[in-house]
PDB file of C-alpha atoms and ligand atoms in Angstrom:
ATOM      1  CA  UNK A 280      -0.618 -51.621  28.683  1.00 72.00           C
ATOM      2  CA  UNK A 281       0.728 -53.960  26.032  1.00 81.00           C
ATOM      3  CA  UNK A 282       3.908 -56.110  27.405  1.00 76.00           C
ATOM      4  CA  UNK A 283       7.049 -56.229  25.152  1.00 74.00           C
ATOM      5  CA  UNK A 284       6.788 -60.032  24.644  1.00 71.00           C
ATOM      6  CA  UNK A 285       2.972 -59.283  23.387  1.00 94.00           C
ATOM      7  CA  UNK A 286       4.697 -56.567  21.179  1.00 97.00           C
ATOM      8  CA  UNK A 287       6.434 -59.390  19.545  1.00 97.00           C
ATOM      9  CA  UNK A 288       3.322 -61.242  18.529  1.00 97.00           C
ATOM     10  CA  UNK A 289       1.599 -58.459  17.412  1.00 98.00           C
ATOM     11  CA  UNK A 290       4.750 -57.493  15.261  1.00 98.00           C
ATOM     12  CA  UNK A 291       4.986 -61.013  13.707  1.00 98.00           C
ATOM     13  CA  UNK A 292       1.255 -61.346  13.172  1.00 98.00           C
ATOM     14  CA  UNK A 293       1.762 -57.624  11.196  1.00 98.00           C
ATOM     15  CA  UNK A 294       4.536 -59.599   8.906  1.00 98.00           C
ATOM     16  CA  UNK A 295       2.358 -62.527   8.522  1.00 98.00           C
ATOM     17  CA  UNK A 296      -0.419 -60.382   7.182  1.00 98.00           C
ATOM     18  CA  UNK A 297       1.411 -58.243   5.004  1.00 98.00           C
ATOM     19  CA  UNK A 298       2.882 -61.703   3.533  1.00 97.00           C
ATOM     20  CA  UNK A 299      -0.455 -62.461   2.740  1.00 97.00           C
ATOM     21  CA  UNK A 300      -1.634 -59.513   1.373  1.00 96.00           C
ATOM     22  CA  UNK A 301       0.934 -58.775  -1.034  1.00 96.00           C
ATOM     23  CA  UNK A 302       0.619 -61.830  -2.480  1.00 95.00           C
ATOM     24  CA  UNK A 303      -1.396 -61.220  -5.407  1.00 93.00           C
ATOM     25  CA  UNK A 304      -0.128 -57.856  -6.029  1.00 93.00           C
ATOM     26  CA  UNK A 305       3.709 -59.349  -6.614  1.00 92.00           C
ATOM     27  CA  UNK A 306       2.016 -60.916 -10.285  1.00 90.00           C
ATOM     28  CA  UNK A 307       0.577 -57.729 -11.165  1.00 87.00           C
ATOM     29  CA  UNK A 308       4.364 -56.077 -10.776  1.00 83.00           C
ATOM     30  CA  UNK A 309       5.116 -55.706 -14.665  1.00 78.00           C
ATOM     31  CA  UNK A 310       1.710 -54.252 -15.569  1.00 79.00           C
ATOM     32  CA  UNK A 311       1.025 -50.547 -15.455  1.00 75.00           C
ATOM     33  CA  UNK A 312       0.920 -49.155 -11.638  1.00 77.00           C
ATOM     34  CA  UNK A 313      -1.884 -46.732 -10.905  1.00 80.00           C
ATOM     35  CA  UNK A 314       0.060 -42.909  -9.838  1.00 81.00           C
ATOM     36  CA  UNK A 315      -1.076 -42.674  -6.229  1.00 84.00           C
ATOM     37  CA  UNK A 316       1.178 -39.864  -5.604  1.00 86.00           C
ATOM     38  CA  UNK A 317       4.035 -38.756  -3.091  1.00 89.00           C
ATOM     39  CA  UNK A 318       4.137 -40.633   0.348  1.00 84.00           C
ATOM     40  CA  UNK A 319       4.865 -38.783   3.276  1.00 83.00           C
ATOM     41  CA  UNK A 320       8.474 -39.590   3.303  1.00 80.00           C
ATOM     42  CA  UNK A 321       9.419 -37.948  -0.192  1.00 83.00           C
ATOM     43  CA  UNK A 322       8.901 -41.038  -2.788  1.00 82.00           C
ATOM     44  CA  UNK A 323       6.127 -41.830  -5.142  1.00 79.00           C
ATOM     45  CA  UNK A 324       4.107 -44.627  -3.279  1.00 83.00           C
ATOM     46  CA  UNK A 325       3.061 -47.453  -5.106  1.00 88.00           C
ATOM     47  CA  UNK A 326       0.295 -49.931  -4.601  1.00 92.00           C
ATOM     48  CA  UNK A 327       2.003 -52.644  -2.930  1.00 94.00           C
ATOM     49  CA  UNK A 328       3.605 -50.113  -0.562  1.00 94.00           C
ATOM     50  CA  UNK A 329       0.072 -49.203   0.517  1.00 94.00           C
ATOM     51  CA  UNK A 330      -1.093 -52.482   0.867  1.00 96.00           C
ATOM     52  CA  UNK A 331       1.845 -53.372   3.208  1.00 97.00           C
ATOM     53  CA  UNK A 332       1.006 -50.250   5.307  1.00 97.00           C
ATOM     54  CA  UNK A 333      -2.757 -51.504   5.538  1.00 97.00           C
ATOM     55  CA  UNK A 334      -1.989 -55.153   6.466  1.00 98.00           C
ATOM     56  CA  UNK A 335       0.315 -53.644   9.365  1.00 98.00           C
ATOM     57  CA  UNK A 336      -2.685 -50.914  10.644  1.00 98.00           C
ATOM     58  CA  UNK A 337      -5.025 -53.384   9.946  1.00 98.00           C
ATOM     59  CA  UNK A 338      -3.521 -56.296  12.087  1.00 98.00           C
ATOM     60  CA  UNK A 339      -2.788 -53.104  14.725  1.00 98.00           C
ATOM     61  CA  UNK A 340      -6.268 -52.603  15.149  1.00 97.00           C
ATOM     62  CA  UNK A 341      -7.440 -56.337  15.532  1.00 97.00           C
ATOM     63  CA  UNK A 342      -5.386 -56.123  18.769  1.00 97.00           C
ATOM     64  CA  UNK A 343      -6.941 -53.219  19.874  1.00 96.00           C
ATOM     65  CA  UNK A 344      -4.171 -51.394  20.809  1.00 96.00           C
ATOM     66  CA  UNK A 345      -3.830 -47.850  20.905  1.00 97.00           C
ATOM     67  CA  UNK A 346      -1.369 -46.415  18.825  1.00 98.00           C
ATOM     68  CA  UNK A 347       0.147 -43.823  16.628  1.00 98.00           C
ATOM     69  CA  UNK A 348       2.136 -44.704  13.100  1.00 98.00           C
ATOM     70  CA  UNK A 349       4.919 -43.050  12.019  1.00 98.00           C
ATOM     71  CA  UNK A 350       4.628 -44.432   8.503  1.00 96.00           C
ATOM     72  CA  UNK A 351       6.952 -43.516   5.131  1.00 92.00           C
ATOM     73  CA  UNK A 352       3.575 -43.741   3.334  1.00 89.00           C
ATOM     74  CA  UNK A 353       0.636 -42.284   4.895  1.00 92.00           C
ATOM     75  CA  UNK A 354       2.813 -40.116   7.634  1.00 95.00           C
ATOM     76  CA  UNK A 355       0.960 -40.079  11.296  1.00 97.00           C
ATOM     77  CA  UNK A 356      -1.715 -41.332  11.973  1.00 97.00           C
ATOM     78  CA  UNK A 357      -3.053 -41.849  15.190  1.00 98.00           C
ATOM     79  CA  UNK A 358      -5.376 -44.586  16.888  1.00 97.00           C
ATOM     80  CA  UNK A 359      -7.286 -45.801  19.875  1.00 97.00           C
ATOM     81  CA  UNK A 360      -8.257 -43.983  23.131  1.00 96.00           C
ATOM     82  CA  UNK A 361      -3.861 -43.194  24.359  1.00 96.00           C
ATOM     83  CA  UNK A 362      -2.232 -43.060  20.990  1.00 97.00           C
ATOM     84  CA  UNK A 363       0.703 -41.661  22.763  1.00 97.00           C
ATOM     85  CA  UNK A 364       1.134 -44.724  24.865  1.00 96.00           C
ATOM     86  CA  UNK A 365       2.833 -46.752  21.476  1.00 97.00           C
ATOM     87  CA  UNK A 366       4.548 -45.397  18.498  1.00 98.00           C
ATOM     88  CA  UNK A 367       4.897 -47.647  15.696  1.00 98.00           C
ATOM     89  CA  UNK A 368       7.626 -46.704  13.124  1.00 98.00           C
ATOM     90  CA  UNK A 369       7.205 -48.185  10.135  1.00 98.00           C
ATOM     91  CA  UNK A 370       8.372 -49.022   6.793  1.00 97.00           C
ATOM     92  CA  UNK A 371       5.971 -51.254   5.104  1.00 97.00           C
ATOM     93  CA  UNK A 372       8.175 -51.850   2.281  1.00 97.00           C
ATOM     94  CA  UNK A 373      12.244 -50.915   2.420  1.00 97.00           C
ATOM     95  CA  UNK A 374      13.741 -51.956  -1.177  1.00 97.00           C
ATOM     96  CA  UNK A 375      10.989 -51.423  -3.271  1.00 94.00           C
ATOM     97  CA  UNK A 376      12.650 -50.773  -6.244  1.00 94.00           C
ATOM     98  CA  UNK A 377      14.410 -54.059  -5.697  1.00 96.00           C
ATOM     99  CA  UNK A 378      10.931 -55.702  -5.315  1.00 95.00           C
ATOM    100  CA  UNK A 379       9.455 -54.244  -8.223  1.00 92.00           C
ATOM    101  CA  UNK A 380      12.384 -54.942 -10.482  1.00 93.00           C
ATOM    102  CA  UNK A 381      12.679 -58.590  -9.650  1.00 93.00           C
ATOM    103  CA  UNK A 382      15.559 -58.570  -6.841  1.00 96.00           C
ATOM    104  CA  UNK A 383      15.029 -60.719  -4.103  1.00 97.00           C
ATOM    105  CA  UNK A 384      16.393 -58.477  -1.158  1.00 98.00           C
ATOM    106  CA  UNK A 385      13.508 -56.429  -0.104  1.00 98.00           C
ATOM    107  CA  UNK A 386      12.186 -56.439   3.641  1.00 98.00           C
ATOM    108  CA  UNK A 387       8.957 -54.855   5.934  1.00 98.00           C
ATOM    109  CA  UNK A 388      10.510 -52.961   9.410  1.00 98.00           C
ATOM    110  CA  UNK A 389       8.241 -52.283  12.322  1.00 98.00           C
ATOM    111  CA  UNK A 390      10.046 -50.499  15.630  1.00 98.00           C
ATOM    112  CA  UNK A 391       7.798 -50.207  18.933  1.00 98.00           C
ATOM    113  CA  UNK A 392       9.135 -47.056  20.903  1.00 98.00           C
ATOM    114  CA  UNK A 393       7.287 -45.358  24.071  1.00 98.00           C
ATOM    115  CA  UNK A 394       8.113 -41.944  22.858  1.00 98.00           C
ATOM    116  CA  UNK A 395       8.631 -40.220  19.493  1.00 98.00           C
ATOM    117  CA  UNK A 396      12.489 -40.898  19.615  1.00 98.00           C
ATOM    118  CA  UNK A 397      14.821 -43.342  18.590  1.00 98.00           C
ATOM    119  CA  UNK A 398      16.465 -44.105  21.883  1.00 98.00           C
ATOM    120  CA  UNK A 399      13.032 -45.094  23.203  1.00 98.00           C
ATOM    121  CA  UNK A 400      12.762 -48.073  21.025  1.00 98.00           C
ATOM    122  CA  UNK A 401      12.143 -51.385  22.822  1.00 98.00           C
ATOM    123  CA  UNK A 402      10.729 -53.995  20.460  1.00 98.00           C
ATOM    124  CA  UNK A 403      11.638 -54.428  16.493  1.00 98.00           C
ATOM    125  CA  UNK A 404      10.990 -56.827  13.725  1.00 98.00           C
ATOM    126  CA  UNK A 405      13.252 -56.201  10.464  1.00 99.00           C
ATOM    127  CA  UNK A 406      11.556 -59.431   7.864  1.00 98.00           C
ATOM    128  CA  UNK A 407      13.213 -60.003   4.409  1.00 98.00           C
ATOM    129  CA  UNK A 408      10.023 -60.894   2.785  1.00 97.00           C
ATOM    130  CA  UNK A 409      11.590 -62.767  -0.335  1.00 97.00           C
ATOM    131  CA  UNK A 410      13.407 -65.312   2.023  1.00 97.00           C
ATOM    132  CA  UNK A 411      11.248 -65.200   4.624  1.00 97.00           C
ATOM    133  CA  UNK A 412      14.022 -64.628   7.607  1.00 98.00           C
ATOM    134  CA  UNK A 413      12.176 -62.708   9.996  1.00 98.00           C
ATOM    135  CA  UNK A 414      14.934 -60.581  12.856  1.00 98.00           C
ATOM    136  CA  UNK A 415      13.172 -59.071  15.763  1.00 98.00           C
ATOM    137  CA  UNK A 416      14.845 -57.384  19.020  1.00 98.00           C
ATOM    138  CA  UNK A 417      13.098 -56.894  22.556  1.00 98.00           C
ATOM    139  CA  UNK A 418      15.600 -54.013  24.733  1.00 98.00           C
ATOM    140  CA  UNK A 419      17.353 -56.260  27.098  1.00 98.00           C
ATOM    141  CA  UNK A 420      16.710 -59.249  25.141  1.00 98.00           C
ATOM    142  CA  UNK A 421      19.217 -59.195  22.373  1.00 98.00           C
ATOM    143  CA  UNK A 422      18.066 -59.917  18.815  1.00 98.00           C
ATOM    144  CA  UNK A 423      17.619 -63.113  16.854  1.00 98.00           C
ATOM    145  CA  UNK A 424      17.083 -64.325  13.552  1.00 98.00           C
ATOM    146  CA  UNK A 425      14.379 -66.430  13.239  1.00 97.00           C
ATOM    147  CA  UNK A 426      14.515 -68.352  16.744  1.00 91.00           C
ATOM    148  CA  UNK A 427      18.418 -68.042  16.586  1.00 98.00           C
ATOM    149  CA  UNK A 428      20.291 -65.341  18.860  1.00 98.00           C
ATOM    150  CA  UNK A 429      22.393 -63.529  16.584  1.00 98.00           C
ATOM    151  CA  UNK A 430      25.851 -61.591  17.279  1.00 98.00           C
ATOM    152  CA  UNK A 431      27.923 -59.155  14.755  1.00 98.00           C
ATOM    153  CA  UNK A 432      30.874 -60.966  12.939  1.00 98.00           C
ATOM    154  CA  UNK A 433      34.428 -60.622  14.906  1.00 98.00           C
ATOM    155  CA  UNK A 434      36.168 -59.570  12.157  1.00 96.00           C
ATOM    156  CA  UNK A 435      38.987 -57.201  12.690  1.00 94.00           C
ATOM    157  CA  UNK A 436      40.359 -57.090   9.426  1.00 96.00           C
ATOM    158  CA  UNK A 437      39.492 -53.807   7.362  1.00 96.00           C
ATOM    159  CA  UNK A 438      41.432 -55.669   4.795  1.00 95.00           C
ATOM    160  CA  UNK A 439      38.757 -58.845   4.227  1.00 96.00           C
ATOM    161  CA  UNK A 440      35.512 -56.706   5.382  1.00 98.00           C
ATOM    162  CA  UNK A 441      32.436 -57.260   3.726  1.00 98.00           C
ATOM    163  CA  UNK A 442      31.336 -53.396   4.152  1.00 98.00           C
ATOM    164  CA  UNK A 443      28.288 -52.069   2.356  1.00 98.00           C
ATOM    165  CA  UNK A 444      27.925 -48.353   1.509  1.00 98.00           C
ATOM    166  CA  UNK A 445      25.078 -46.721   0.317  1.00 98.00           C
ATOM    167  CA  UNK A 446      26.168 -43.586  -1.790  1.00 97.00           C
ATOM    168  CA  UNK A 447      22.904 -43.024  -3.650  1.00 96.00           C
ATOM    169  CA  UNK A 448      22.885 -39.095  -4.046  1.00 96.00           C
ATOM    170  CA  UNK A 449      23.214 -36.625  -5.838  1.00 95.00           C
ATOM    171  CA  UNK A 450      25.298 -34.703  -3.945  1.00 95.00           C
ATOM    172  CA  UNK A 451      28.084 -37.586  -4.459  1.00 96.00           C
ATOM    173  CA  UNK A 452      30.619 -35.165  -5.301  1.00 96.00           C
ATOM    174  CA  UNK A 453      30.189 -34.042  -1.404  1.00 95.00           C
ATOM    175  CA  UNK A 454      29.363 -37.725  -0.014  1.00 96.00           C
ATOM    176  CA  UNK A 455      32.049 -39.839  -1.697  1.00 95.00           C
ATOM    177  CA  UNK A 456      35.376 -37.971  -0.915  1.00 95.00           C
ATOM    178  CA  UNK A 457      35.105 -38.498   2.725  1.00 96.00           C
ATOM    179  CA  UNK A 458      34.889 -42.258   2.201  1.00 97.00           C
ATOM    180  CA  UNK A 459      37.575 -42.611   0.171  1.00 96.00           C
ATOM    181  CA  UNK A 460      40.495 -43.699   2.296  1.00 96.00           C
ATOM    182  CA  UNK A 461      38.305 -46.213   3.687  1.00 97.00           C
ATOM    183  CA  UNK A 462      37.255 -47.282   0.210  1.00 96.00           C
ATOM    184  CA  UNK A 463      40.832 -47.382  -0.187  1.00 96.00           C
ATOM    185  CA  UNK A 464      41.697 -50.144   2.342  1.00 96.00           C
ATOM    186  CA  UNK A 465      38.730 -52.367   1.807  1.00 96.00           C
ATOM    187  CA  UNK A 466      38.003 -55.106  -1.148  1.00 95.00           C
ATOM    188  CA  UNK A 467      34.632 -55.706  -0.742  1.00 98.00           C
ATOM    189  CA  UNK A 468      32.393 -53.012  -1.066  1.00 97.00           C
ATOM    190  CA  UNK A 469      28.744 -53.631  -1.599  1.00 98.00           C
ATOM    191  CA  UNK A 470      24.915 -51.889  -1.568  1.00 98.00           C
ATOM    192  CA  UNK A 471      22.169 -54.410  -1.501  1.00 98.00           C
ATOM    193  CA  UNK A 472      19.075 -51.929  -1.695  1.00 98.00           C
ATOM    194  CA  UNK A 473      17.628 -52.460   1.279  1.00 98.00           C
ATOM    195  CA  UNK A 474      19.019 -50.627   4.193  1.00 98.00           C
ATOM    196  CA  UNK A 475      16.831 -51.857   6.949  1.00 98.00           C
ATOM    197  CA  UNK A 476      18.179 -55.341   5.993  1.00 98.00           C
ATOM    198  CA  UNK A 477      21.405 -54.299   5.217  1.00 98.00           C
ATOM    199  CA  UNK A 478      21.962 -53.244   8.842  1.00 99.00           C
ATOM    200  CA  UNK A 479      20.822 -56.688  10.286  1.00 99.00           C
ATOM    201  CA  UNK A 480      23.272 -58.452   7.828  1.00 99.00           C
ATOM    202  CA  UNK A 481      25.782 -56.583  10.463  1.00 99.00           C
ATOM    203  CA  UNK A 482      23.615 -57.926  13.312  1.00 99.00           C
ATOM    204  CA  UNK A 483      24.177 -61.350  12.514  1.00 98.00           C
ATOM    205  CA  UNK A 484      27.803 -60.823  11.107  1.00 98.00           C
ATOM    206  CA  UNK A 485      26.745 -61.806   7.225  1.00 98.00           C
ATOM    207  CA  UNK A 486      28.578 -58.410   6.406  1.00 98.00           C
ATOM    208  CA  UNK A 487      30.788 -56.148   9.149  1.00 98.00           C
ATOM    209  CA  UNK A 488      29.791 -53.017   8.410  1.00 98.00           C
ATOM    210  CA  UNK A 489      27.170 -50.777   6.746  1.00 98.00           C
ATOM    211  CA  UNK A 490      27.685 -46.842   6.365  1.00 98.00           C
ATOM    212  CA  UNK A 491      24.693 -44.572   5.233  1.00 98.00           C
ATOM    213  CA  UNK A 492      26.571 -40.830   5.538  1.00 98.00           C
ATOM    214  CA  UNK A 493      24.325 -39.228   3.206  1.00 98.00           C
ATOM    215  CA  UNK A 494      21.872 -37.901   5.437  1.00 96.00           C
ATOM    216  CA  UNK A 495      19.269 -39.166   2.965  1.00 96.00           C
ATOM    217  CA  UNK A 496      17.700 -42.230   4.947  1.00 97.00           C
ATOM    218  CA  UNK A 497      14.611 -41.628   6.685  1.00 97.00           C
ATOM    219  CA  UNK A 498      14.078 -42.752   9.982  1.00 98.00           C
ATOM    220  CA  UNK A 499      11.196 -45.300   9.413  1.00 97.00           C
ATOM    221  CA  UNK A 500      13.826 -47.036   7.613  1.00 97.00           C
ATOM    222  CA  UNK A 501      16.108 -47.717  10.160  1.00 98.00           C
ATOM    223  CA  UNK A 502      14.661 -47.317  13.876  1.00 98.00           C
ATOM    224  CA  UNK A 503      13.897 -51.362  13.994  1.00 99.00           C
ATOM    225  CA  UNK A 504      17.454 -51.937  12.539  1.00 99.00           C
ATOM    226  CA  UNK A 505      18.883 -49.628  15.087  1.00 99.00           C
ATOM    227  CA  UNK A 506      17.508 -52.164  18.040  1.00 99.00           C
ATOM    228  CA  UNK A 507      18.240 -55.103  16.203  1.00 99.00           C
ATOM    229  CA  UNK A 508      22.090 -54.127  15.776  1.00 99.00           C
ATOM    230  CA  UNK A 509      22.728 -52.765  19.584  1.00 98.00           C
ATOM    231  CA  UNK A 510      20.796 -55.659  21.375  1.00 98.00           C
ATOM    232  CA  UNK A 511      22.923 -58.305  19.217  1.00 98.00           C
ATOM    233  CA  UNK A 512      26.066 -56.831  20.566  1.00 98.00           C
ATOM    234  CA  UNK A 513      26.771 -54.127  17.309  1.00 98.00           C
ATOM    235  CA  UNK A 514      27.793 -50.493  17.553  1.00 98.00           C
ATOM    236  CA  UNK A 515      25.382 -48.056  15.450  1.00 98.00           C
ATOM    237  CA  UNK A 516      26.325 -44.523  15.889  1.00 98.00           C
ATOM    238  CA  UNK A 517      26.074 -41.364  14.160  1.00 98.00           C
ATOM    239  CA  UNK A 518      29.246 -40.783  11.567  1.00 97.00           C
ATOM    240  CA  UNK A 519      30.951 -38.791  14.584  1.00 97.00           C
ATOM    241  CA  UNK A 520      30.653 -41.908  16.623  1.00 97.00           C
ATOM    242  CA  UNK A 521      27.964 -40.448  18.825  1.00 98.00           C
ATOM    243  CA  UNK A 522      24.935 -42.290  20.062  1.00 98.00           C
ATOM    244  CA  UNK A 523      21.805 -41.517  17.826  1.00 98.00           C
ATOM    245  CA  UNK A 524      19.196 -38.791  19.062  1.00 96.00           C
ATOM    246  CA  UNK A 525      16.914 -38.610  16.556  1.00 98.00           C
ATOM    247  CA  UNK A 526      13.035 -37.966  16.364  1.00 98.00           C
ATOM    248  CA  UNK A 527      10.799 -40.852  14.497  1.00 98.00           C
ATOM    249  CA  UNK A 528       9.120 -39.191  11.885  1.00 97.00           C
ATOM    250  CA  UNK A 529       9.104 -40.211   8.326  1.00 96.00           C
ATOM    251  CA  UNK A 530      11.100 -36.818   7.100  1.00 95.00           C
ATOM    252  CA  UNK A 531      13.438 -37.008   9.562  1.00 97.00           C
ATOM    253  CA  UNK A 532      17.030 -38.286   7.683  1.00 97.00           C
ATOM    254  CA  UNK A 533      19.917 -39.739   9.370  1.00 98.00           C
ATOM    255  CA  UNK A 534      23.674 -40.615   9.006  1.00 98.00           C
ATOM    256  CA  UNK A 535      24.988 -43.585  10.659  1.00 98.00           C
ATOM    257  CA  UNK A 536      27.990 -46.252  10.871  1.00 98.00           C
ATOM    258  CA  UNK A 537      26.825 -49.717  11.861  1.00 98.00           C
ATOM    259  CA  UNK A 538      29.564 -52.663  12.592  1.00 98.00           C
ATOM    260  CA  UNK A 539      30.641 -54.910  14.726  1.00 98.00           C
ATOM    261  CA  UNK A 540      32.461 -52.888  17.382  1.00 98.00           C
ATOM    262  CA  UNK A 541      36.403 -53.368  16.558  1.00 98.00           C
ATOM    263  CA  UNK A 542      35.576 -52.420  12.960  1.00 98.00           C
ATOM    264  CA  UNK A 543      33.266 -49.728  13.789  1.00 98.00           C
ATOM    265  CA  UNK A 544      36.463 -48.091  15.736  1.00 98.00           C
ATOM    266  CA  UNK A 545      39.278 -48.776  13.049  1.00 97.00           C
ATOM    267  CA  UNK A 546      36.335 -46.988  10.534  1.00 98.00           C
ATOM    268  CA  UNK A 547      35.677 -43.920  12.778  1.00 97.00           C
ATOM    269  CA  UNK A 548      39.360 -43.642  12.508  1.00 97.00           C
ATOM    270  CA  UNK A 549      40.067 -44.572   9.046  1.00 96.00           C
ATOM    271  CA  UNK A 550      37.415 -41.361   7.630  1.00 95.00           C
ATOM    272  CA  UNK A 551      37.621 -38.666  10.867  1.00 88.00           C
ATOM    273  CA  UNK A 552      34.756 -36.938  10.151  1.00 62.00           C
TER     274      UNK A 552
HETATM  275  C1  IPD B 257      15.290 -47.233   0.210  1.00 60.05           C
HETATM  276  C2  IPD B 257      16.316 -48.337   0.418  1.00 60.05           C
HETATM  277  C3  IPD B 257      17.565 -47.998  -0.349  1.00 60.05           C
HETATM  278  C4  IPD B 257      18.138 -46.631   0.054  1.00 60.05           C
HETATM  279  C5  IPD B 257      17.086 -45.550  -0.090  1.00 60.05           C
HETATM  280  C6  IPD B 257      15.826 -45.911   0.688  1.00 60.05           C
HETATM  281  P1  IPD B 257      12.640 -47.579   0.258  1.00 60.05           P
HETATM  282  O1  IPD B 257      14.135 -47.510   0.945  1.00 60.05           O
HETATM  283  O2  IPD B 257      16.583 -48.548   1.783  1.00 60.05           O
HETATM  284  O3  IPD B 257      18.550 -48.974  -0.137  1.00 60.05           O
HETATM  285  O4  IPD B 257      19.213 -46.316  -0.788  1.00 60.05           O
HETATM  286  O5  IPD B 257      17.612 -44.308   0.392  1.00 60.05           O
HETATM  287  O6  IPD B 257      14.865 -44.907   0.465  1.00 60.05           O
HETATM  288  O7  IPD B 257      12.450 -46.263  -0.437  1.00 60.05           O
HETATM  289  O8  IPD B 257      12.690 -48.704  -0.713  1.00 60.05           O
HETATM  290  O9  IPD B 257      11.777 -47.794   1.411  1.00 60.05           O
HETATM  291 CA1   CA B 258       9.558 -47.874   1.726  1.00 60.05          CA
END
C-alpha cells in the first residue's frame, strides 16, 4: 500500500517529468501539429497533451505502483497487479489552448482517490506549469502552495469580488440568464482558461470565487482542485449548494460554485438555482 505522504512524491516527481518532457515540444508550438484525433474526454488531443499524459504514466510505473488512470486523453487504463487499489485522475494538460496560443496560465492536475468517486479523493497536485507554482492537498492536511499553507480570501464583499465565470457554451442563451443578477452586483468578472487553476486561485484567496454552471467541465479537470479548495478551508459545491457526488471518469461533466465560504453563501443566494 502506497502512504499519502509517498503519494505526494510520486505526484511531484509526475510534474517534474512532465516539465521536462514538454520542453522541447513548447518550440515546436507554431509549426503544423500532427491530427492525432479525439481524446477520450471529447477534444482533439494534441501532441504535447500526449506527452504530458506519458511523462505522468511513465513516472507511475517507475514507482511500481499499481494503478488505474482516469485520463482526458487516453481514457482508462489500468496497471499493475490491484489497479483498483489507486485511481489516478488526470489532466495532463488543463488550458491548452492557452498554452498553444502563447498565454501563460496553463497547469497539469493529478487527484489520488481510493475509489472511482470524487469524495474519495485524498491526495492532489494542481501545478501551473508556466510559473512553476506547484498546489498539492493531502485529506486532513490542508493544501499549500508551494511549501506555504494556503487559505481562501475573507472577503465578504460581493461588491469588490474578484469572481471568475466560465460561460464557454453554446447553449449560453440557457447558461447566462441565471447568472445575471449576480453579474449584476459584481465588478470584476474574469475567465482565465484554466479551470483546474482557476479553482486554486480561490484556494489561496488570489480570486473569491469561481462558478463553472455549464455542466461542460469534465471531471479530470477538477477532482485535484476539488481537494485543494476544501482542505484549504473553501466551500466547493454543486450549483444547488450540495456536496459533490460525482464518478471520475473523463466524460463525466460537472457544475460547481467554488469560494471562500461567506461568498459562496451570499452567491447561492444571489442566483437560487
Ligand atoms: C479546458 C479549460 C477551460 C474550460 C474548458 C476546459 P482543457 O480544459 O479548463 O478553461 O473552459 O471547458 O475543457 O481542455 O484545456 O483541458
Ligand atoms: Ca486537457
Amino acid at each position: 500500500m502506497t502512504k499519502n505522504s509517498d503519494w505526494l512524491k510520486i505526484l511531484i516527481q509526475c510534474k517534474n517529468n512532465i516539465q521536462r518532457q514538454i520542453k522541447p515540444l513548447l518550440k515546436t508550438l507554431k509549426k503544423p501539429q500532427p491530427n492525432l484525433g479525439i481524446g477520450a474526454g471529447g477534444d482533439p488531443i494534441k501532441q504535447i497533451d500526449l506527452a504530458a499524459e506519458k511523462a505522468i504514466i511513465e513516472t507511475l510505473k517507475e514507482h511500481k505502483v499499481s494503478f488505474t488512470l482516469i485520463s482526458e486523453e487516453s481514457g482508462i487504463i489500468k496497471h499493475g497487479e490491484n489497479p483498483d487499489e489507486n485511481f489516478l485522475t488526470v489532466d495532463p494538460i488543463d488550458g491548452t489552448t492557452n498554452l498553444t496560443r502563447g498565454i501563460p496560465f496553463y497547469a497539469t492536475s493529478i487527484a489520488v482517490s481510493t475509489k472511482q468517486v470524487l469524495n474519495t479523493v485524498h491526495t492532489a497536485l494542481v501545478a501551473d506549469l508556466f510559473h512553476n507554482i506547484t498546489y498539492t492537498a493531502q485529506k486532513g492536511k490542508g493544501s499549500h502552495r508551494n511549501n506555504s499553507k494556503i487559505h481562501p480570501s475573507k472577503n465578504t464583499a460581493l461588491e469588490e469580488a474578484v469572481i471568475g465565470v466560465d460561460l464557454n457554451t453554446y447553449k449560453i442563451k440557457k447558461v447566462a440568464p441565471k447568472l445575471t443578477k449576480l453579474i449584476q452586483k459584481t465588478k470584476h468578472i474574469r475567465h482565465l482558461g484554466a479551470n483546474a487553476l482557476e479553482i486554486c486561485y480561490v484556494a489561496d484567496g488570489t480570486i473569491d470565487a469561481f462558478i463553472d454552471i455549464r455542466g461542460k467541465l469534465r471531471t479530470t479537470d477538477m477532482a485535484a482542485a476539488w481537494l485543494i479548495t476544501k482542505e484549504a478551508g473553501g466551500k466547493i459545491t454543486s450549483p444547488e449548494g450540495s456536496p459533490l457526488k460525482v464518478r471520475l471518469d473523463p466524460k463525466q461533466k460537472v457544475a460547481f460554485i467554488a469560494a471562500n465560504p461567506k461568498i459562496h453563501k451570499i452567491i447561492l443566494e444571489t442566483i437560487k438555482l
